[in-house]
Structure formats: C-alpha cells, structure tokens
XYZ file of C-alpha atoms in Angstrom:
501
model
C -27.214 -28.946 43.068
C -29.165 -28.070 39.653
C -32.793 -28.708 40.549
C -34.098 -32.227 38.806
C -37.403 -30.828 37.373
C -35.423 -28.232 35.306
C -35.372 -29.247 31.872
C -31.580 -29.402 29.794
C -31.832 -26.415 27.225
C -29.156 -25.834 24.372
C -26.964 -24.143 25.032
C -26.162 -20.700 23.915
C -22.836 -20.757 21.363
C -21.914 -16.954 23.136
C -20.756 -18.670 26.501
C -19.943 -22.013 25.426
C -16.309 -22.681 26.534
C -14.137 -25.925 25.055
C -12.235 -28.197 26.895
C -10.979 -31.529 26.476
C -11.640 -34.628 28.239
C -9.224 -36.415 30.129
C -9.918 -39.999 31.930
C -9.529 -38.162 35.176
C -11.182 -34.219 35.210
C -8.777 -31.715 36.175
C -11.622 -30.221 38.837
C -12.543 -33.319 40.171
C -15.775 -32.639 39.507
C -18.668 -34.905 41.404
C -20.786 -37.612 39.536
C -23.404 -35.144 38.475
C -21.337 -32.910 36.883
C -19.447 -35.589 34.690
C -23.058 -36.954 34.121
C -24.098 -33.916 32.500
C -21.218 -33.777 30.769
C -21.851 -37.226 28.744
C -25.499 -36.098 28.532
C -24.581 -32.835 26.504
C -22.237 -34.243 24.537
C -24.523 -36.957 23.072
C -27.368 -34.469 22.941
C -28.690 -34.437 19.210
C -28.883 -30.360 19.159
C -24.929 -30.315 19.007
C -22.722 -32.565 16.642
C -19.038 -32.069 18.392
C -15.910 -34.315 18.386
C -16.194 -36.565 21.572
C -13.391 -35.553 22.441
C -14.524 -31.626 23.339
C -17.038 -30.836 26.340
C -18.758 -28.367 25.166
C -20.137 -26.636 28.248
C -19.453 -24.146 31.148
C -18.627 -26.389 34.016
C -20.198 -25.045 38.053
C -18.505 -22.840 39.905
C -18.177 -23.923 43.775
C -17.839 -21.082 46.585
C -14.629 -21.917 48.538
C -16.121 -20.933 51.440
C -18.913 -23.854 51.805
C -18.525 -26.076 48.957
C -16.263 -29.095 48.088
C -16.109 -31.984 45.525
C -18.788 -33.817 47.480
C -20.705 -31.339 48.651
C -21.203 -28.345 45.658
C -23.439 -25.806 47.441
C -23.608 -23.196 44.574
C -25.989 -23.900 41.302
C -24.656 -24.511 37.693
C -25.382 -21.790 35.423
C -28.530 -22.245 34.011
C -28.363 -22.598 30.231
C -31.666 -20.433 30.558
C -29.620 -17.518 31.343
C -26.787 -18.319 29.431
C -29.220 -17.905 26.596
C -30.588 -14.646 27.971
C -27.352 -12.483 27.836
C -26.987 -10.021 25.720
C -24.537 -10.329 22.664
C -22.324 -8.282 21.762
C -23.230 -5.845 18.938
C -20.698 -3.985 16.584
C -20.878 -2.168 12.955
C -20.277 -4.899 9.947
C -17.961 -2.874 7.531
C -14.524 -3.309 6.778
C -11.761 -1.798 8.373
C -10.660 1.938 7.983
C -8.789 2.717 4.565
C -9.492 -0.595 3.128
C -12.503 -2.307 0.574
C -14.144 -4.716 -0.576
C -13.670 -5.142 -5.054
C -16.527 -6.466 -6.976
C -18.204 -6.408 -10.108
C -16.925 -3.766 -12.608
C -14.897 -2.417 -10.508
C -12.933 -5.556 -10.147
C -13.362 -5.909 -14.527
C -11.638 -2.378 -14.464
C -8.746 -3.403 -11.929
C -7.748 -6.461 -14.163
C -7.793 -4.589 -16.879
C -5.060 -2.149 -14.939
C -3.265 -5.207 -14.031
C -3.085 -7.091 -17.570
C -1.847 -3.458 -19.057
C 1.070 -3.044 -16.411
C 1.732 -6.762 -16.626
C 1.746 -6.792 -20.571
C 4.479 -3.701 -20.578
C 6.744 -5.203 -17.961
C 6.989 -8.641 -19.697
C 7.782 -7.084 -23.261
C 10.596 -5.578 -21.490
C 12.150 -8.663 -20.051
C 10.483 -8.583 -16.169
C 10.373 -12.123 -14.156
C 7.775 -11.770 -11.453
C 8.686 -12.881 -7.771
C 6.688 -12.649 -4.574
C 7.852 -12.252 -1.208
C 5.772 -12.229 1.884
C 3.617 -10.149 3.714
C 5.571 -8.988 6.264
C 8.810 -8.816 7.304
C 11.223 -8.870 10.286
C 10.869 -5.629 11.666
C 14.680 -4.779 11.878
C 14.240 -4.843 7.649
C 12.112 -2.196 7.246
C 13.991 0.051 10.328
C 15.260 3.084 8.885
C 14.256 2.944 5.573
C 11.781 5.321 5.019
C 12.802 8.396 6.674
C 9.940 10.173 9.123
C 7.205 7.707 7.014
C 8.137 4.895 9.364
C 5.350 5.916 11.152
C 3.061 4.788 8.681
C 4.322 0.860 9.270
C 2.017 -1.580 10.348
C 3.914 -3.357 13.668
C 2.538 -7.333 14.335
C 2.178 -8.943 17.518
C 3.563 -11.895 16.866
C 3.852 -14.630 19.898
C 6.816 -16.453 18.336
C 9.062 -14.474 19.578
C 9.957 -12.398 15.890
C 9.134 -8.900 16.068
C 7.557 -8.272 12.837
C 5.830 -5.344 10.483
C 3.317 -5.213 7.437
C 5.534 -4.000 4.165
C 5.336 -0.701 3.721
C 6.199 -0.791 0.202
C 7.714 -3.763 -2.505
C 11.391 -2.443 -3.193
C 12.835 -3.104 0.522
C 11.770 -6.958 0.718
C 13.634 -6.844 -3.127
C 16.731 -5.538 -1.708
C 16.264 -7.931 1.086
C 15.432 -10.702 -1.633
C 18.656 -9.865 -3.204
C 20.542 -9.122 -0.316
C 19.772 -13.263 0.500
C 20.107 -14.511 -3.143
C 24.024 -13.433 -4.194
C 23.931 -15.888 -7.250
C 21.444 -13.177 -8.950
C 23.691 -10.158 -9.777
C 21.242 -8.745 -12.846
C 17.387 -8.924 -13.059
C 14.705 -7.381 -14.333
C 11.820 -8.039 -11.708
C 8.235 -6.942 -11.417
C 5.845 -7.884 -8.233
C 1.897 -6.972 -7.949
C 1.116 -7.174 -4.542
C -0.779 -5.610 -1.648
C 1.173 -3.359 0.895
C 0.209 -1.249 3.762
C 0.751 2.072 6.033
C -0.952 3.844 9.288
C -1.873 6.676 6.483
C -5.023 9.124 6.672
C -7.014 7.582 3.733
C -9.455 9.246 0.991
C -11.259 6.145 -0.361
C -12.748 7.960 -3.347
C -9.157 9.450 -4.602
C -7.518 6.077 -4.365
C -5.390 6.397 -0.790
C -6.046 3.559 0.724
C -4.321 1.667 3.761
C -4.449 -1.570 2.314
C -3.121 -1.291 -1.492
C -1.967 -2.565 -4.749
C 1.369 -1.554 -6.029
C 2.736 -2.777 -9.428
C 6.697 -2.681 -9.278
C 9.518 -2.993 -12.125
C 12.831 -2.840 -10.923
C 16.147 -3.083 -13.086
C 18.590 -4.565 -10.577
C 22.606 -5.001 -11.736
C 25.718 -2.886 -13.310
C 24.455 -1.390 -16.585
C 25.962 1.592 -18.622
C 25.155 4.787 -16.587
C 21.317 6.388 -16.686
C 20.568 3.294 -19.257
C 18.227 1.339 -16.804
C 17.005 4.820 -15.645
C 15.676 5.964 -19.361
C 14.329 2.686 -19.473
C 12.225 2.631 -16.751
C 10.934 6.208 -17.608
C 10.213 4.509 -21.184
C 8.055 2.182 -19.268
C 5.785 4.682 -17.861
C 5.095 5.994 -20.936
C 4.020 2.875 -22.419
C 1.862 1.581 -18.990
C -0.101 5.213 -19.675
C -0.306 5.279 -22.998
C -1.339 1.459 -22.964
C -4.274 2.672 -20.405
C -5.266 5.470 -22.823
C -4.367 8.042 -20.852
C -2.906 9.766 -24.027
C -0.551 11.880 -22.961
C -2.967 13.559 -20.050
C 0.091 12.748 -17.127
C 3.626 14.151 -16.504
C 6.502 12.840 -15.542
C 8.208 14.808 -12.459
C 11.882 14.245 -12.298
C 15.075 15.370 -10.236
C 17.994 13.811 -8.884
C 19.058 13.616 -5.092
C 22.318 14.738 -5.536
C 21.922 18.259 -7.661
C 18.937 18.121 -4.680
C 21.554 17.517 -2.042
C 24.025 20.375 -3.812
C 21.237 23.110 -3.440
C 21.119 22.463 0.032
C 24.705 22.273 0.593
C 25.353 25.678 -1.109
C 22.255 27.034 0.699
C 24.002 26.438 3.934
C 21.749 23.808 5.003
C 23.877 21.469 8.018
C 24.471 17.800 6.763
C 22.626 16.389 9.952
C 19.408 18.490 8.593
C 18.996 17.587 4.861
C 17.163 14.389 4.704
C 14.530 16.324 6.929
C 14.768 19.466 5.109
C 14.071 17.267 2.264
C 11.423 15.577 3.282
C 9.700 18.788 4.359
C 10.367 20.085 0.627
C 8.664 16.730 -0.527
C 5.425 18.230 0.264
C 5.221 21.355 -1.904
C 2.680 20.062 -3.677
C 0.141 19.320 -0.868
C 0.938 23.078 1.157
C 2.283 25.991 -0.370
C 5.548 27.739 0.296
C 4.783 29.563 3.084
C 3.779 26.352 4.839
C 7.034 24.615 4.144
C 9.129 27.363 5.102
C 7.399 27.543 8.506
C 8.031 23.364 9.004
C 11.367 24.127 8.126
C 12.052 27.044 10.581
C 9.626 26.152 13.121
C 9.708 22.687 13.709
C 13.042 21.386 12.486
C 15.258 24.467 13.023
C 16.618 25.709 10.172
C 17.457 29.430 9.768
C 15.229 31.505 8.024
C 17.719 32.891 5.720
C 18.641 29.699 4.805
C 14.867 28.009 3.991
C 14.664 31.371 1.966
C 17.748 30.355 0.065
C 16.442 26.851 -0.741
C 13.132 28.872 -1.553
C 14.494 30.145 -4.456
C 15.223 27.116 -6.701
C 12.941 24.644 -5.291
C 10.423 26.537 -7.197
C 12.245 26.355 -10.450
C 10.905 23.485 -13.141
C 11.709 22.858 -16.587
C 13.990 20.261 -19.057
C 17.073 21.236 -20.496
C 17.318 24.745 -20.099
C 16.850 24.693 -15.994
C 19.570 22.086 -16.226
C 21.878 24.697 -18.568
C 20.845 27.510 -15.832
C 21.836 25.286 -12.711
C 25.058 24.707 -14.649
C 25.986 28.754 -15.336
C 25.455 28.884 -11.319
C 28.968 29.474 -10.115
C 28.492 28.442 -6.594
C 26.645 25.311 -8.043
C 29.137 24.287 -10.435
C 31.552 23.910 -7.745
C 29.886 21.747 -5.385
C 30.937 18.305 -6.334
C 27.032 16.506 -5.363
C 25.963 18.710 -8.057
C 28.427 18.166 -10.454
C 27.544 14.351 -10.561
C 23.680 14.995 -10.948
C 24.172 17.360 -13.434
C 26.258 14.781 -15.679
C 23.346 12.343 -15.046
C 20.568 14.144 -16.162
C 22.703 15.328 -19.180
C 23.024 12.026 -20.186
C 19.222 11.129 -19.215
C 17.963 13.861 -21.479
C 19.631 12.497 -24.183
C 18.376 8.330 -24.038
C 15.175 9.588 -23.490
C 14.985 11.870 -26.569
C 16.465 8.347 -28.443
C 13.322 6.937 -26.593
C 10.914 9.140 -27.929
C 9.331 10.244 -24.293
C 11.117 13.716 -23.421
C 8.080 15.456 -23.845
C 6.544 13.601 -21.162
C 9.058 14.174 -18.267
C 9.424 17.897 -16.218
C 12.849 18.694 -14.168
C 11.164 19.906 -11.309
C 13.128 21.307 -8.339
C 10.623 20.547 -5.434
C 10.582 16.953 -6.112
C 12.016 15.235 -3.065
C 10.803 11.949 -2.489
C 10.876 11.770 1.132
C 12.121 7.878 1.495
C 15.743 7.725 2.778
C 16.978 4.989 0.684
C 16.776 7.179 -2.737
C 20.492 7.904 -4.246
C 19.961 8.875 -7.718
C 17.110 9.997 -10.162
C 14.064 9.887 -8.254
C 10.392 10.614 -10.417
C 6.966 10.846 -9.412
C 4.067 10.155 -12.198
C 1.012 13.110 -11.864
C -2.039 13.906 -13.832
C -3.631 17.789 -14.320
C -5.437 17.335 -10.820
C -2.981 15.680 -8.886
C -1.831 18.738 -7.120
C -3.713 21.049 -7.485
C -2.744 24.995 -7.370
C -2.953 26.696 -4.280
C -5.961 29.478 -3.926
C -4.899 32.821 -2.293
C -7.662 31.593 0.462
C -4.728 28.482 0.907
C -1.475 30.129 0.982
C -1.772 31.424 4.739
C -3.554 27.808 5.693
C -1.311 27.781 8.640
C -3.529 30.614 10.380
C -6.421 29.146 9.606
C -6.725 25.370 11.125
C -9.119 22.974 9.070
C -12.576 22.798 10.304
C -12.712 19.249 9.020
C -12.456 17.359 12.737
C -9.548 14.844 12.528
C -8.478 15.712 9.036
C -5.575 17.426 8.071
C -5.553 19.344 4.842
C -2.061 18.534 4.210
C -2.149 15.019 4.718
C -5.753 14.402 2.652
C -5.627 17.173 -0.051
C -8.716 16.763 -0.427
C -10.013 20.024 -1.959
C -12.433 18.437 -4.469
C -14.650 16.082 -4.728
C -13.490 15.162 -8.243
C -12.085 11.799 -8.099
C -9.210 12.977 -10.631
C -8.360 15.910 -8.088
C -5.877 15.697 -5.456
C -4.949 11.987 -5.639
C -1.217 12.745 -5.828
C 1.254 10.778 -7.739
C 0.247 7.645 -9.536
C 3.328 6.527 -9.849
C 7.240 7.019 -8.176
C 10.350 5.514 -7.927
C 13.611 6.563 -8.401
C 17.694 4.894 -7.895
C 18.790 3.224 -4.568
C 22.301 1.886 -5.111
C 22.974 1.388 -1.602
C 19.909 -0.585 -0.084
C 21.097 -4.262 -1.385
C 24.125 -3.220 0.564
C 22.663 -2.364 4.230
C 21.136 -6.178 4.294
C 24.831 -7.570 3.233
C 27.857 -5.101 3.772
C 29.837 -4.414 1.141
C 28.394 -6.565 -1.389
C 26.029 -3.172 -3.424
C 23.979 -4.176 -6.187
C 22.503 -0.959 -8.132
C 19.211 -0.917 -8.668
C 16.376 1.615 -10.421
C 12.234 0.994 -10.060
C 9.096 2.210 -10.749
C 6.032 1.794 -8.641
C 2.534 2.015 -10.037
C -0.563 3.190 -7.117
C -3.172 0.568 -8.769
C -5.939 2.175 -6.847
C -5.294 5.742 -7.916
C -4.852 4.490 -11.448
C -8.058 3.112 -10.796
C -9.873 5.797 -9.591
C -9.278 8.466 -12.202
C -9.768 5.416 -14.548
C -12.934 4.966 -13.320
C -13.996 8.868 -13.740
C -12.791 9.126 -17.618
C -14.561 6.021 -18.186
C -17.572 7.436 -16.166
C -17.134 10.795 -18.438
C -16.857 8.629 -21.837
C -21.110 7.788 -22.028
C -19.775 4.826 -24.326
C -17.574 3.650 -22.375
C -19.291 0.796 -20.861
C -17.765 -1.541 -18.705
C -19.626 -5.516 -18.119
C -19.092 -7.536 -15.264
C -17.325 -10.190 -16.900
C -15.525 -11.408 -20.452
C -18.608 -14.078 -21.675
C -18.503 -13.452 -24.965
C -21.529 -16.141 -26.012
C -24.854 -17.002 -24.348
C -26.380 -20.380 -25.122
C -30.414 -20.166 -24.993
C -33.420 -22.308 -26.662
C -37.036 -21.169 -27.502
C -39.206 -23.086 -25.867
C -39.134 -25.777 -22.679
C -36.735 -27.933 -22.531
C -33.422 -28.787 -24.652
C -31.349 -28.255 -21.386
C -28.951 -31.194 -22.247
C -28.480 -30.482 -25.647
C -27.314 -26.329 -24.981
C -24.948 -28.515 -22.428
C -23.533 -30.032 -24.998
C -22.995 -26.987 -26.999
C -22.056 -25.267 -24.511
C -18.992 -28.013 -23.419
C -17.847 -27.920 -27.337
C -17.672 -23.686 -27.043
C -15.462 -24.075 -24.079
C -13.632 -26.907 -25.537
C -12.907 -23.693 -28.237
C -11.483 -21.841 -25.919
C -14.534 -19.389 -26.252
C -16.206 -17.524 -23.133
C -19.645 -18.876 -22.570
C -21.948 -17.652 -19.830
C-alpha cells in the first residue's frame, strides 16, 4: 500500500495514461485505489472531463498480491516526475519548409502571375485530394514510382501521397464522363521520396501550378497553346526571354530507337536513361544503358548519335532526308506533328522561344505525344572535362549523388533543372475507364524553382525590394492620444477598399 504520510504530487503529463470510468473498474481495483482516483480527478492542479482518470493505476505482482491484498507500491508520482523526457531536434522534416515573410510576398506573387495567365485563357480550377488509392498512381510513372509517398492507412485502403497533379485529373475525368472538354488548372502541393537541394528549389513537399487542355481539338492546336502559355507565365514574371523551351515528341523519340535496333521491351527504360543527359554526360548514359539495363553497345552508340542533335526546323528537315527514318511509321507521325506545331507557334509569336532537342525524354510512362521541359541558362549546366569520366571517380559528398542533386554550384539559378514540363497523354483517361480515351495536353509549373531563381534576380536587382505585405497606408497622430479617432479613419480606408496597416 502507498505509505499515508506521502504527500499527492501532480502528476507528470509524460506518463499520464487516459482511461475512462466505468461504474464497475475493469481491474477491480480495491477501495484505495478508486479513492485516489476521485481524489486526482477533483484535484485543482488538473481541469479534465470527469469522465477521464487521468492517472497510472498500481501494478500488483501475481505472485503475492490480489484485489484485497495489493503487496506492490503505486508508482510514486515523485518518480514519475523524475524520468527523463525524451529529447529530439525541432526542425521540419527533410526536403520540406516553413514560408514566411517575403518569401511568402514573392510566392503569391508567382501564384497571382500563373493564375492571371491561365484564367485569360479559359482555365476552371478544381482540387482533388491529397492522396490517392494506391492502385491509381501504379504504373504511371515509369522507374520514378519510387519516389511515391505509400500511407499506412488502418481502414483497410492502401493509399499513396500524389506524386504529381495530372494522374488524379485523368482519374477526375476518368469518374466524371459528362465533362468531355475542359480547360483546367490546379495549384496544389504534391510529393516524392526525392534527394532534395533546398536552396535550388527541389523540395519533397512542393507546389505545382497545372493547365491542362482536356477534349478532341484540331491536331497540335491545344499543344501550341499551351506552349503560348509558357511564354506568357515567363514573360508575365519578367523573366524576359532568359528561359527556353525544350521540345520533342515521343514518337519521332520512339522511331530513333526503333531504327537503332533498340528491342520494344527496352525503350521506355532506354528512354528514361536518355532523360538524364542533362544531369551526366554521354559517357555516363551509355554505361546505364549497357551496363545496367543491357543494351548492346553498338546499339546505345547508334542512339548516341542523334540524341545529341538540337535545333527547330532544320533538325526536323534533316530527320526527314533520313531514309531509314522516313520509313519507320512512329516517326512519320511525329514528324507531321511538329510540322504542324512549328507552324501555330510561329502564328503565336513564340518560335523563338522553343528548341527541338533530341535528348529530351521525359521519363514518365504515360507521355504519348509532344512532351517539353521549361530551362533557364543554369539549369543544366555543361559538363567540365573533370565530369565527363564521373563514373570513375565516385562523389566524395557522403550520401549524395551527383546525378541525382546536380548540384555543382552554389548559385541558386544553377542546376535547378526544369521549371516547367509537360507534354500529351492521350491514353491515361483511358486506363481508369477502358475504352472511353479523352486526349489531353498540360503544362506543369515547379513554384519553388520559379521561386528560387526569382528570388536571386530580385536579390541581384539592388532596387528590387520586396515588403512583407501590400499596406499601402499607415494611420498615425502626433502627440498622445487620438486612438479612437485614427479608428475611425482607419474603418472608412478599409470601407475604400484601401490597404491600411
């Protein structure tokens, strides 16, 4: 039994345990122990619900104890209040941040720009949630499906962070047949198991700004269109004219590797390794290629030739004079495409943005079409002679991975990859509904790599100064006093609709 003369201390809240009362105590506990019970909770250092004990009721040895005869001591609350806590680092998880202050003015700013361009060009916004059902996001995104965020969830659904904001739209449409033509943008937060670089923007926890023309439209017309919209979202940021826009289509894509003599079972990973020429060099790509997924080196030399090919009209004209690509019917479908792209987007007044660049990829599986990435003077940058035989020399960085980081420079503007993809998926509506296909063409903006290099041209601009908020009047009176009356002027100003502080 506790000993009388020992004082009742509070409790400390590390070891308190809830339970609640019943009119008869599951552990049949003695007369004391319910005693004790009433006296902590009516004790005036803790304010609980009667209907919670608040307390960590006596253990009894089996060996000598019973209900009527406890032989083993209650815990004293003396110790309880001795133990040690636990102690752990305060920060915020790996890849992610907390916004504030003018980095939160520059962010909205990012958003009303994006948000401004997408609704002069007809976009309804729709939100859809968090995460989805795992078996929605399966097989989607080629060997990045290891980057998806799996939940634990105890209902009995098996589900996963999004990975990205055009597969819950497909889904979305997939479950909403009355809409057969939209023009949708979403702003939302998505997430993926990546190796982050706060200070260039990747992040695992992320903003992407999405415009996607769903519906049956007059071939490559939704596609110029969306390219028009980059232009505008980076002009509208005042980037003026200091990006390029990275284009190719999967098919012509598809062709070379066909004609190369690449096997059908190997080209989406073929591609995907060719989706990283501009993190490694050649060399390093050619050794994935051979090494690790199989491919005959004659063959990755083949593909070595064009992949490093870029240019507008006149690579298209030289891919067309290629006998043996001519002939291969994947190629003859691209080539019509970006014919016809080439000429809305000269009617749009942006084909001097846009490069035809053979060693774009775009590693995600559910890419039919045009695919485009968005990338500024520093977001790959060239290769060093030091870097072209990096696969002899292993990074001394411990746990980093030049290839996955590219993170050569400590320039904020350097090495934060694209700021923008997207591309055509005609087929994805289709895998969440059989036949039923609705084609569809986006664009996704990376808001946090936007804002980074935002951040250092605004930081390089001296005038450029950013405040922490949009007050455009301050109310003040000389001398003490006069509080109600700047209250007063102060409610007619906001009545105004003007910004007072």
């Amino acid at each position: 039994m506790r000993p009388k003369s020992a004082p009742i201390k509070s409790l400390s809240l590390s070891r308190i345990t809830a339970r609640p009362l019943s009119s008869t105590p599951a552990c049949r506990c003695p007369p004391s122990c319910l005693a004790l019970t009433r006296r902590y909770r009516h004790s005036k250092f803790l304010s609980l619900d009667p209907s919670i004990t608040v307390f960590s009721l006596p253990r009894y040895a089996s060996s000598s104890s019973s209900p009527s005869n406890p032989t083993t001591t209650l815990e004293s609350p003396t110790s309880l209040e001795m133990a040690p806590k636990n102690k752990f680092e305060l920060k915020t998880p790996k890849g992610t941040k907390d916004w504030e202050g003018k980095d939160m003015v520059i962010r909205d700013h990012i958003f009303n720009t994006i948000t401004q361009v997408f609704k002069r060009h007809g976009g309804v916004t729709i939100d859809t949630p968090v995460f989805e059902l795992r078996e929605i996001l399966a097989g989607k995104y080629g060997e990045d499906s290891k980057l998806i965020y799996d939940l634990a969830d105890q209902g009995g659904e098996i589900c996963s962070l999004r990975y990205d904001l055009t597969v819950p739209f497909a889904r979305f449409l997939a479950m909403n047949k009355q809409i057969q033509n939209i023009k949708r943008y979403h702003i939302a937060k998505v997430y993926r198991r990546d190796q982050p670089a706060m200070t260039k923007g990747r992040m695992r926890e992320f903003y992407q700004c999405d415009f996607d023309i769903a519906g049956t439209y007059d071939p490559m017309l939704p596609d110029a269109e969306v390219i028009r919209i980059i232009t505008e979202v980076f002009e509208g940021l005042g980037w003026n004219g200091g990006y390029t826009i990275k284009l190719n289509h999967r098919k012509i894509l598809d062709g070379i590797f066909q004609v190369c003599g690449v096997p059908e079972d190997k080209i989406r990973t073929i591609s995907s390794a060719v989706d990283k020429l501009d993190k490694l060099p050649w060399a390093d790509v050619r050794k994935e290629m051979t090494e690790e997924k199989g491919l005959d080196g004659e063959v990755a030399d083949r593909i070595g030739e064009w992949v490093v090919l870029k240019g507008k009209q006149d690579l298209l004209q030289k891919l067309q004079s290629t006998e043996s690509l001519a002939a291969n019917e994947s190629m003859k479908k691209g080539m019509e495409d970006l014919a016809l792209l080439f000429e809305y987007l000269e009617a749009f007044g942006c084909l001097d943005r846009v490069s035809f660049d053979l060693s774009l990829a775009r590693g995600l599986d559910y890419y039919t079409g045009l695919i485009y990435e968005v990338v500024t003077q520093g977001s790959a940058p060239e290769v060093t002679p030091g870097q072209e035989n990096a696969e002899s020399k292993p990074s001394k960085k411990k746990g980093k991975k030049g290839s996955e980081d590219d993170d050569r420079s400590d320039d904020p503007t350097v090495g934060v990859g694209s700021v923008a993809a997207g591309g055509r998926y005609d087929n994805l509506v289709g895998m969440f509904s059989g036949k039923s296909q609705i084609p569809c063409v986006g664009i996704s903006f990376g808001v946090d790599r936007i804002f980074s290099i935002t951040k250092a041209k605004m930081a390089a601009e001296k005038n450029a100064a950013v405040r922490n908020n949009d007050v455009d009047v301050y109310v003040m009176a000389f001398g003490q006093g006069y509080l109600k009356e700047r209250m007063s002027v102060c409610a007619k100003l906001w009545e105004s609709g003007i910004k007072v502080g």
